[in-house]
GROMACS .gro file of C-alpha atoms in nm:
model
  301
    1UNK     CA    1   0.768  14.176  14.851
    2UNK     CA    2   0.694  14.310  14.508
    3UNK     CA    3   1.066  14.366  14.441
    4UNK     CA    4   1.142  14.005  14.537
    5UNK     CA    5   0.877  13.867  14.297
    6UNK     CA    6   1.011  14.084  14.018
    7UNK     CA    7   1.364  13.947  14.071
    8UNK     CA    8   1.231  13.592  14.077
    9UNK     CA    9   1.042  13.648  13.751
   10UNK     CA   10   1.355  13.786  13.587
   11UNK     CA   11   1.560  13.493  13.710
   12UNK     CA   12   1.306  13.243  13.580
   13UNK     CA   13   1.292  13.423  13.246
   14UNK     CA   14   1.667  13.414  13.223
   15UNK     CA   15   1.690  13.046  13.296
   16UNK     CA   16   1.414  12.958  13.051
   17UNK     CA   17   1.583  13.132  12.756
   18UNK     CA   18   1.748  12.858  12.546
   19UNK     CA   19   2.114  12.910  12.463
   20UNK     CA   20   2.188  12.967  12.095
   21UNK     CA   21   2.300  12.654  11.912
   22UNK     CA   22   2.664  12.668  11.813
   23UNK     CA   23   2.785  12.431  11.543
   24UNK     CA   24   3.049  12.186  11.653
   25UNK     CA   25   3.382  12.314  11.526
   26UNK     CA   26   3.534  12.088  11.261
   27UNK     CA   27   3.873  11.950  11.343
   28UNK     CA   28   4.153  12.103  11.147
   29UNK     CA   29   4.260  11.881  10.857
   30UNK     CA   30   3.932  11.687  10.842
   31UNK     CA   31   3.750  11.685  10.509
   32UNK     CA   32   3.379  11.664  10.465
   33UNK     CA   33   3.236  11.343  10.326
   34UNK     CA   34   3.155  11.487   9.977
   35UNK     CA   35   3.506  11.634   9.952
   36UNK     CA   36   3.660  11.302  10.054
   37UNK     CA   37   3.450  11.112   9.799
   38UNK     CA   38   3.541  11.358   9.524
   39UNK     CA   39   3.910  11.336   9.611
   40UNK     CA   40   3.917  10.956   9.608
   41UNK     CA   41   3.719  10.943   9.283
   42UNK     CA   42   3.969  11.181   9.122
   43UNK     CA   43   4.262  10.971   9.242
   44UNK     CA   44   4.102  10.651   9.110
   45UNK     CA   45   4.039  10.809   8.769
   46UNK     CA   46   4.395  10.948   8.755
   47UNK     CA   47   4.540  10.607   8.848
   48UNK     CA   48   4.328  10.436   8.581
   49UNK     CA   49   4.441  10.685   8.316
   50UNK     CA   50   4.806  10.634   8.416
   51UNK     CA   51   4.790  10.255   8.427
   52UNK     CA   52   4.580  10.195   8.115
   53UNK     CA   53   4.848  10.262   7.841
   54UNK     CA   54   5.117  10.028   7.978
   55UNK     CA   55   4.854   9.769   8.069
   56UNK     CA   56   4.708   9.774   7.718
   57UNK     CA   57   5.061   9.758   7.574
   58UNK     CA   58   5.120   9.442   7.775
   59UNK     CA   59   4.788   9.293   7.662
   60UNK     CA   60   4.858   9.371   7.296
   61UNK     CA   61   5.199   9.204   7.311
   62UNK     CA   62   5.029   8.868   7.375
   63UNK     CA   63   4.784   8.903   7.084
   64UNK     CA   64   4.838   8.772   6.732
   65UNK     CA   65   4.938   9.037   6.479
   66UNK     CA   66   4.593   9.034   6.318
   67UNK     CA   67   4.427   9.117   6.653
   68UNK     CA   68   4.659   9.404   6.745
   69UNK     CA   69   4.391   9.669   6.685
   70UNK     CA   70   4.103   9.476   6.841
   71UNK     CA   71   3.950   9.625   7.155
   72UNK     CA   72   3.893   9.287   7.317
   73UNK     CA   73   4.125   9.126   7.566
   74UNK     CA   74   4.351   8.837   7.476
   75UNK     CA   75   4.138   8.576   7.302
   76UNK     CA   76   4.423   8.384   7.137
   77UNK     CA   77   4.719   8.398   7.377
   78UNK     CA   78   5.053   8.373   7.197
   79UNK     CA   79   5.424   8.429   7.263
   80UNK     CA   80   5.504   8.455   6.893
   81UNK     CA   81   5.574   8.827   6.917
   82UNK     CA   82   5.838   8.776   7.186
   83UNK     CA   83   5.989   8.482   6.999
   84UNK     CA   84   6.014   8.685   6.680
   85UNK     CA   85   6.170   8.983   6.858
   86UNK     CA   86   6.435   8.778   7.040
   87UNK     CA   87   6.517   8.527   6.766
   88UNK     CA   88   6.417   8.691   6.437
   89UNK     CA   89   6.556   9.045   6.478
   90UNK     CA   90   6.872   9.222   6.593
   91UNK     CA   91   6.712   9.295   6.930
   92UNK     CA   92   6.990   9.135   7.133
   93UNK     CA   93   7.248   9.345   6.945
   94UNK     CA   94   7.045   9.659   7.014
   95UNK     CA   95   7.022   9.558   7.378
   96UNK     CA   96   7.399   9.515   7.402
   97UNK     CA   97   7.459   9.854   7.239
   98UNK     CA   98   7.214  10.020   7.477
   99UNK     CA   99   7.370   9.859   7.785
  100UNK     CA  100   7.718   9.980   7.685
  101UNK     CA  101   7.605  10.333   7.603
  102UNK     CA  102   7.373  10.369   7.901
  103UNK     CA  103   7.628  10.222   8.141
  104UNK     CA  104   7.902  10.463   8.029
  105UNK     CA  105   7.660  10.756   8.032
  106UNK     CA  106   7.537  10.678   8.382
  107UNK     CA  107   7.882  10.633   8.535
  108UNK     CA  108   8.035  10.940   8.369
  109UNK     CA  109   7.722  11.149   8.422
  110UNK     CA  110   7.702  11.074   8.794
  111UNK     CA  111   8.074  11.142   8.844
  112UNK     CA  112   8.078  11.469   8.647
  113UNK     CA  113   7.754  11.595   8.803
  114UNK     CA  114   7.871  11.508   9.155
  115UNK     CA  115   8.211  11.674   9.120
  116UNK     CA  116   8.060  11.980   8.954
  117UNK     CA  117   7.787  12.013   9.216
  118UNK     CA  118   8.040  11.975   9.498
  119UNK     CA  119   8.276  12.234   9.351
  120UNK     CA  120   7.999  12.489   9.306
  121UNK     CA  121   7.858  12.417   9.653
  122UNK     CA  122   8.185  12.438   9.847
  123UNK     CA  123   8.420  12.669   9.656
  124UNK     CA  124   8.403  13.025   9.529
  125UNK     CA  125   8.596  13.084   9.209
  126UNK     CA  126   8.588  13.331   8.917
  127UNK     CA  127   8.315  13.245   8.669
  128UNK     CA  128   8.110  13.037   8.912
  129UNK     CA  129   7.788  13.232   8.858
  130UNK     CA  130   7.819  13.231   8.475
  131UNK     CA  131   7.885  12.858   8.495
  132UNK     CA  132   7.563  12.799   8.688
  133UNK     CA  133   7.370  13.015   8.444
  134UNK     CA  134   7.523  12.822   8.154
  135UNK     CA  135   7.412  12.492   8.307
  136UNK     CA  136   7.061  12.631   8.345
  137UNK     CA  137   7.038  12.786   7.998
  138UNK     CA  138   7.141  12.463   7.826
  139UNK     CA  139   6.818  12.306   7.952
  140UNK     CA  140   6.610  12.560   7.758
  141UNK     CA  141   6.701  12.434   7.411
  142UNK     CA  142   6.478  12.160   7.267
  143UNK     CA  143   6.646  11.845   7.142
  144UNK     CA  144   6.529  11.899   6.783
  145UNK     CA  145   6.714  12.232   6.757
  146UNK     CA  146   7.046  12.072   6.855
  147UNK     CA  147   7.036  11.770   6.624
  148UNK     CA  148   7.187  11.943   6.320
  149UNK     CA  149   7.477  12.122   6.495
  150UNK     CA  150   7.557  11.814   6.701
  151UNK     CA  151   7.544  11.598   6.389
  152UNK     CA  152   7.793  11.825   6.211
  153UNK     CA  153   8.017  11.833   6.516
  154UNK     CA  154   8.018  11.455   6.556
  155UNK     CA  155   8.078  11.410   6.183
  156UNK     CA  156   8.382  11.638   6.195
  157UNK     CA  157   8.518  11.440   6.492
  158UNK     CA  158   8.448  11.102   6.332
  159UNK     CA  159   8.206  10.999   6.608
  160UNK     CA  160   7.899  10.914   6.402
  161UNK     CA  161   7.789  10.551   6.445
  162UNK     CA  162   8.018  10.536   6.747
  163UNK     CA  163   7.900  10.469   7.105
  164UNK     CA  164   8.131  10.745   7.230
  165UNK     CA  165   7.949  11.006   7.021
  166UNK     CA  166   7.611  10.906   7.163
  167UNK     CA  167   7.751  10.902   7.517
  168UNK     CA  168   7.878  11.259   7.476
  169UNK     CA  169   7.543  11.384   7.347
  170UNK     CA  170   7.356  11.217   7.634
  171UNK     CA  171   7.592  11.377   7.884
  172UNK     CA  172   7.503  11.719   7.744
  173UNK     CA  173   7.141  11.645   7.841
  174UNK     CA  174   7.189  11.484   8.181
  175UNK     CA  175   7.486  11.661   8.339
  176UNK     CA  176   7.353  12.022   8.357
  177UNK     CA  177   7.033  11.926   8.539
  178UNK     CA  178   7.206  11.670   8.762
  179UNK     CA  179   7.481  11.918   8.855
  180UNK     CA  180   7.217  12.168   8.972
  181UNK     CA  181   7.045  11.897   9.173
  182UNK     CA  182   7.368  11.771   9.331
  183UNK     CA  183   7.467  12.127   9.421
  184UNK     CA  184   7.144  12.163   9.615
  185UNK     CA  185   7.201  11.830   9.787
  186UNK     CA  186   7.560  11.912   9.888
  187UNK     CA  187   7.432  12.238  10.037
  188UNK     CA  188   7.243  12.029  10.295
  189UNK     CA  189   7.561  11.851  10.413
  190UNK     CA  190   7.735  12.045  10.693
  191UNK     CA  191   8.059  12.220  10.598
  192UNK     CA  192   8.209  12.101  10.928
  193UNK     CA  193   8.257  11.758  10.768
  194UNK     CA  194   8.489  11.912  10.509
  195UNK     CA  195   8.677  12.096  10.781
  196UNK     CA  196   8.726  11.777  10.980
  197UNK     CA  197   8.865  11.610  10.668
  198UNK     CA  198   9.117  11.889  10.618
  199UNK     CA  199   9.219  11.862  10.984
  200UNK     CA  200   9.289  11.492  10.927
  201UNK     CA  201   9.514  11.580  10.633
  202UNK     CA  202   9.283  11.501  10.340
  203UNK     CA  203   9.304  11.706  10.023
  204UNK     CA  204   8.980  11.851   9.875
  205UNK     CA  205   8.921  11.551   9.648
  206UNK     CA  206   8.994  11.308   9.931
  207UNK     CA  207   8.744  11.490  10.152
  208UNK     CA  208   8.486  11.475   9.875
  209UNK     CA  209   8.546  11.108   9.794
  210UNK     CA  210   8.583  10.963  10.142
  211UNK     CA  211   8.362  11.181  10.361
  212UNK     CA  212   8.104  11.378  10.164
  213UNK     CA  213   8.017  11.141   9.882
  214UNK     CA  214   7.901  10.853  10.109
  215UNK     CA  215   7.655  11.096  10.270
  216UNK     CA  216   7.517  11.192   9.929
  217UNK     CA  217   7.376  10.850   9.838
  218UNK     CA  218   7.015  10.972   9.795
  219UNK     CA  219   7.131  11.246   9.558
  220UNK     CA  220   7.353  11.003   9.369
  221UNK     CA  221   7.060  10.761   9.335
  222UNK     CA  222   6.842  11.032   9.181
  223UNK     CA  223   7.123  11.146   8.954
  224UNK     CA  224   7.195  10.792   8.840
  225UNK     CA  225   6.829  10.716   8.779
  226UNK     CA  226   6.774  11.036   8.579
  227UNK     CA  227   7.086  10.976   8.371
  228UNK     CA  228   6.988  10.614   8.310
  229UNK     CA  229   6.636  10.704   8.196
  230UNK     CA  230   6.768  10.986   7.977
  231UNK     CA  231   6.997  10.750   7.788
  232UNK     CA  232   6.769  10.444   7.794
  233UNK     CA  233   6.456  10.612   7.654
  234UNK     CA  234   6.606  10.877   7.423
  235UNK     CA  235   6.503  10.840   7.059
  236UNK     CA  236   6.592  11.154   6.857
  237UNK     CA  237   6.972  11.142   6.897
  238UNK     CA  238   6.983  10.762   6.875
  239UNK     CA  239   6.799  10.769   6.542
  240UNK     CA  240   6.996  11.060   6.395
  241UNK     CA  241   7.350  10.964   6.496
  242UNK     CA  242   7.336  10.585   6.466
  243UNK     CA  243   7.255  10.409   6.137
  244UNK     CA  244   7.262  10.045   6.037
  245UNK     CA  245   7.085   9.777   6.238
  246UNK     CA  246   7.409   9.658   6.398
  247UNK     CA  247   7.468  10.006   6.547
  248UNK     CA  248   7.117  10.089   6.667
  249UNK     CA  249   7.014  10.114   7.030
  250UNK     CA  250   6.683   9.984   7.163
  251UNK     CA  251   6.509  10.317   7.112
  252UNK     CA  252   6.621  10.331   6.752
  253UNK     CA  253   6.549   9.965   6.692
  254UNK     CA  254   6.183  10.007   6.789
  255UNK     CA  255   6.132  10.225   6.484
  256UNK     CA  256   6.218   9.935   6.254
  257UNK     CA  257   5.897   9.757   6.353
  258UNK     CA  258   5.656  10.039   6.266
  259UNK     CA  259   5.752  10.284   5.992
  260UNK     CA  260   5.651  10.378   5.640
  261UNK     CA  261   5.748  10.034   5.511
  262UNK     CA  262   5.639   9.793   5.785
  263UNK     CA  263   5.356   9.780   6.037
  264UNK     CA  264   5.437   9.511   6.294
  265UNK     CA  265   5.259   9.633   6.606
  266UNK     CA  266   5.280   9.298   6.781
  267UNK     CA  267   5.660   9.290   6.768
  268UNK     CA  268   5.683   9.655   6.869
  269UNK     CA  269   5.468   9.606   7.179
  270UNK     CA  270   5.662   9.295   7.278
  271UNK     CA  271   5.993   9.479   7.237
  272UNK     CA  272   5.857   9.774   7.436
  273UNK     CA  273   5.760   9.544   7.724
  274UNK     CA  274   6.108   9.389   7.730
  275UNK     CA  275   6.269   9.734   7.722
  276UNK     CA  276   6.057   9.848   8.016
  277UNK     CA  277   6.179   9.566   8.242
  278UNK     CA  278   6.534   9.701   8.305
  279UNK     CA  279   6.396  10.050   8.369
  280UNK     CA  280   6.150   9.909   8.622
  281UNK     CA  281   6.429   9.717   8.796
  282UNK     CA  282   6.647  10.026   8.820
  283UNK     CA  283   6.355  10.225   8.956
  284UNK     CA  284   6.281   9.957   9.216
  285UNK     CA  285   6.645   9.964   9.325
  286UNK     CA  286   6.665  10.345   9.352
  287UNK     CA  287   6.311  10.434   9.461
  288UNK     CA  288   6.385  10.441   9.835
  289UNK     CA  289   6.633  10.724   9.775
  290UNK     CA  290   6.433  10.918   9.515
  291UNK     CA  291   6.210  11.118   9.750
  292UNK     CA  292   6.493  11.225   9.981
  293UNK     CA  293   6.723  11.312   9.694
  294UNK     CA  294   6.468  11.511   9.497
  295UNK     CA  295   6.352  11.699   9.807
  296UNK     CA  296   6.703  11.796   9.910
  297UNK     CA  297   6.798  11.894   9.558
  298UNK     CA  298   6.501  12.125   9.515
  299UNK     CA  299   6.472  12.289   9.856
  300UNK     CA  300   6.829  12.407   9.886
  301UNK     CA  301   6.920  12.451   9.519
   0.00000   0.00000   0.00000
């Protein structure tokens, strides 16, 4: 009887003891509320910092010249800056020069980078590794260091103030990086496609042109966009190798609005807005391929 009571007391004591409280495990990938608020606040601040300069540039382009440095928004809306740029300067000539130079640079740059990247990706030949190192090392030199030797070289070849000279210098910037990127992209395309082309009687260039190149559209889009931006926005070479208003590109022509002799900020902001429009259109056209092309070019390169 006593043993039974003792067991009952132990059982009751055991049942009355509350179980320790265990915190509910947080689902993997879920952030706490303070962390989420801090992240979104950081993103909003970063977006505001990124958007403010081009937005203020756009606002300033619609202000009169006397209000260019005012911190207020547009109080006297005017299109005089755009009218002056398009009708009172050589802007249309600069635009034509830029379109010719950028178009040639983009077409030649994409073709050379694609063929170089394909050759390095698919073939093994003497000097391949030094070639890849050479393409990489050329990216280490700043533009300012190369201006003088390139100027002397172009002068000896009679290519100063010539679109061909500027195209060649832009290719030296764009092709090495784009060739590395295209090599990484071609590495992601199965070699069996090349073998099937050879079975069908295609030569190496025919296999590249008809079978492999259509599959490399994302990489070509990234290469074309990078080459376009390199030539469209470059200033140092355009200012050093092209003189005379009739030979300037858009990047060089911008410097005629604000320099040691003139200070026309209204015209410069209006010209900058017009120059940004083609770049935005090209980006909108190529943006759907940019992520895929950049990812493939960096993961397998």
